[in-house]
JSON list of C-alpha atoms in Angstrom, two decimals:
[
{"chain": "J", "resi": 367, "resn": "MET", "atom": "CA", "xyz": [-44.08, 22.41, -72.00]},
{"chain": "J", "resi": 368, "resn": "ALA", "atom": "CA", "xyz": [-41.25, 23.25, -69.43]},
{"chain": "J", "resi": 369, "resn": "GLN", "atom": "CA", "xyz": [-37.80, 22.78, -70.26]},
{"chain": "J", "resi": 370, "resn": "ARG", "atom": "CA", "xyz": [-36.36, 19.63, -68.64]},
{"chain": "J", "resi": 371, "resn": "ILE", "atom": "CA", "xyz": [-33.17, 19.63, -66.75]},
{"chain": "J", "resi": 372, "resn": "LEU", "atom": "CA", "xyz": [-31.23, 16.62, -65.79]},
{"chain": "J", "resi": 373, "resn": "VAL", "atom": "CA", "xyz": [-29.31, 17.29, -62.28]},
{"chain": "J", "resi": 374, "resn": "VAL", "atom": "CA", "xyz": [-26.67, 14.55, -61.28]},
{"chain": "J", "resi": 375, "resn": "ASP", "atom": "CA", "xyz": [-24.91, 14.09, -58.14]},
{"chain": "J", "resi": 376, "resn": "ASP", "atom": "CA", "xyz": [-24.26, 11.45, -55.62]},
{"chain": "J", "resi": 377, "resn": "GLU", "atom": "CA", "xyz": [-25.35, 13.37, -52.73]},
{"chain": "J", "resi": 378, "resn": "PRO", "atom": "CA", "xyz": [-29.00, 13.35, -52.11]},
{"chain": "J", "resi": 379, "resn": "HIS", "atom": "CA", "xyz": [-29.20, 16.47, -50.26]},
{"chain": "J", "resi": 380, "resn": "ILE", "atom": "CA", "xyz": [-27.70, 18.35, -53.06]},
{"chain": "J", "resi": 381, "resn": "VAL", "atom": "CA", "xyz": [-30.03, 16.69, -55.81]},
{"chain": "J", "resi": 382, "resn": "LYS", "atom": "CA", "xyz": [-33.10, 17.72, -53.59]},
{"chain": "J", "resi": 383, "resn": "LEU", "atom": "CA", "xyz": [-32.05, 21.34, -53.23]},
{"chain": "J", "resi": 384, "resn": "ALA", "atom": "CA", "xyz": [-31.10, 21.88, -56.73]},
{"chain": "J", "resi": 385, "resn": "SER", "atom": "CA", "xyz": [-34.46, 20.00, -57.66]},
{"chain": "J", "resi": 386, "resn": "MET", "atom": "CA", "xyz": [-36.74, 22.09, -55.59]},
{"chain": "J", "resi": 387, "resn": "ILE", "atom": "CA", "xyz": [-35.09, 25.48, -56.64]},
{"chain": "J", "resi": 388, "resn": "LEU", "atom": "CA", "xyz": [-35.14, 24.75, -60.21]},
{"chain": "J", "resi": 389, "resn": "GLN", "atom": "CA", "xyz": [-38.74, 23.32, -60.20]},
{"chain": "J", "resi": 390, "resn": "SER", "atom": "CA", "xyz": [-39.75, 26.67, -58.59]},
{"chain": "J", "resi": 391, "resn": "ALA", "atom": "CA", "xyz": [-38.70, 28.22, -61.47]},
{"chain": "J", "resi": 392, "resn": "GLY", "atom": "CA", "xyz": [-40.79, 26.07, -63.66]},
{"chain": "J", "resi": 393, "resn": "TYR", "atom": "CA", "xyz": [-38.48, 23.42, -65.01]},
{"chain": "J", "resi": 394, "resn": "GLU", "atom": "CA", "xyz": [-38.89, 19.87, -65.12]},
{"chain": "J", "resi": 395, "resn": "VAL", "atom": "CA", "xyz": [-36.36, 18.23, -63.26]},
{"chain": "J", "resi": 396, "resn": "ILE", "atom": "CA", "xyz": [-34.90, 14.64, -64.18]},
{"chain": "J", "resi": 397, "resn": "THR", "atom": "CA", "xyz": [-32.13, 13.21, -61.37]},
{"chain": "J", "resi": 398, "resn": "ALA", "atom": "CA", "xyz": [-29.66, 10.71, -61.55]},
{"chain": "J", "resi": 399, "resn": "ALA", "atom": "CA", "xyz": [-27.02, 9.42, -58.70]},
{"chain": "J", "resi": 400, "resn": "ASP", "atom": "CA", "xyz": [-24.09, 8.36, -60.66]},
{"chain": "J", "resi": 401, "resn": "GLY", "atom": "CA", "xyz": [-22.55, 8.39, -64.19]},
{"chain": "J", "resi": 402, "resn": "GLU", "atom": "CA", "xyz": [-24.02, 5.44, -65.79]},
{"chain": "J", "resi": 403, "resn": "GLU", "atom": "CA", "xyz": [-27.56, 6.27, -64.70]},
{"chain": "J", "resi": 404, "resn": "ALA", "atom": "CA", "xyz": [-26.88, 9.89, -65.78]},
{"chain": "J", "resi": 405, "resn": "LEU", "atom": "CA", "xyz": [-25.75, 8.77, -69.46]},
{"chain": "J", "resi": 406, "resn": "LYS", "atom": "CA", "xyz": [-28.92, 6.25, -69.60]},
{"chain": "J", "resi": 407, "resn": "LYS", "atom": "CA", "xyz": [-31.16, 9.07, -68.54]},
{"chain": "J", "resi": 408, "resn": "ALA", "atom": "CA", "xyz": [-29.66, 11.80, -70.95]},
{"chain": "J", "resi": 409, "resn": "ARG", "atom": "CA", "xyz": [-30.03, 9.48, -73.72]},
{"chain": "J", "resi": 410, "resn": "THR", "atom": "CA", "xyz": [-33.57, 8.50, -73.07]},
{"chain": "J", "resi": 411, "resn": "GLU", "atom": "CA", "xyz": [-35.07, 11.64, -71.59]},
{"chain": "J", "resi": 412, "resn": "ASN", "atom": "CA", "xyz": [-33.46, 13.97, -73.97]},
{"chain": "J", "resi": 413, "resn": "PRO", "atom": "CA", "xyz": [-32.79, 16.75, -71.63]},
{"chain": "J", "resi": 414, "resn": "ASP", "atom": "CA", "xyz": [-32.21, 20.50, -72.53]},
{"chain": "J", "resi": 415, "resn": "LEU", "atom": "CA", "xyz": [-29.62, 20.84, -69.69]},
{"chain": "J", "resi": 416, "resn": "ILE", "atom": "CA", "xyz": [-27.65, 18.66, -67.78]},
{"chain": "J", "resi": 417, "resn": "ILE", "atom": "CA", "xyz": [-26.04, 19.65, -64.54]},
{"chain": "J", "resi": 418, "resn": "THR", "atom": "CA", "xyz": [-23.57, 17.26, -63.14]},
{"chain": "J", "resi": 419, "resn": "ASP", "atom": "CA", "xyz": [-20.99, 16.71, -60.48]},
{"chain": "J", "resi": 420, "resn": "LEU", "atom": "CA", "xyz": [-17.59, 15.75, -61.89]},
{"chain": "J", "resi": 421, "resn": "ILE", "atom": "CA", "xyz": [-16.91, 13.22, -59.14]},
{"chain": "J", "resi": 422, "resn": "LEU", "atom": "CA", "xyz": [-19.61, 10.36, -59.34]},
{"chain": "J", "resi": 423, "resn": "PRO", "atom": "CA", "xyz": [-19.38, 6.66, -58.82]},
{"chain": "J", "resi": 424, "resn": "LYS", "atom": "CA", "xyz": [-19.52, 3.95, -61.89]},
{"chain": "J", "resi": 425, "resn": "LEU", "atom": "CA", "xyz": [-18.60, 6.98, -64.35]},
{"chain": "J", "resi": 426, "resn": "ASP", "atom": "CA", "xyz": [-17.24, 10.55, -63.74]},
{"chain": "J", "resi": 427, "resn": "GLY", "atom": "CA", "xyz": [-19.10, 13.64, -65.10]},
{"chain": "J", "resi": 428, "resn": "TRP", "atom": "CA", "xyz": [-16.10, 14.11, -67.36]},
{"chain": "J", "resi": 429, "resn": "ARG", "atom": "CA", "xyz": [-16.57, 10.93, -69.16]},
{"chain": "J", "resi": 430, "resn": "VAL", "atom": "CA", "xyz": [-20.54, 11.24, -69.23]},
{"chain": "J", "resi": 431, "resn": "CYS", "atom": "CA", "xyz": [-19.86, 14.79, -71.11]},
{"chain": "J", "resi": 432, "resn": "GLN", "atom": "CA", "xyz": [-17.29, 12.70, -73.39]},
{"chain": "J", "resi": 433, "resn": "LYS", "atom": "CA", "xyz": [-19.72, 10.08, -74.47]},
{"chain": "J", "resi": 434, "resn": "LEU", "atom": "CA", "xyz": [-22.70, 12.16, -75.15]},
{"chain": "J", "resi": 435, "resn": "LYS", "atom": "CA", "xyz": [-20.53, 14.81, -77.23]},
{"chain": "J", "resi": 436, "resn": "THR", "atom": "CA", "xyz": [-19.82, 11.71, -79.32]},
{"chain": "J", "resi": 437, "resn": "ASP", "atom": "CA", "xyz": [-23.37, 10.86, -79.73]},
{"chain": "J", "resi": 438, "resn": "GLU", "atom": "CA", "xyz": [-25.54, 11.99, -82.84]}
]
């Protein structure tokens, strides 16, 4: 089973490039375009790693990390 990585960025070309590179290395890639979507997908998809931009719409990357850190 491939490890899953959540890539979060509001710039579609960055998400596409990162996804292509990671997928070619054998990872399963999940994407999100804003902080709220990232938080939901992180909680439901349980990725092995999250790569996030810090400046995001709705909820910035720092807040996403803070909220996930307090999750059990």
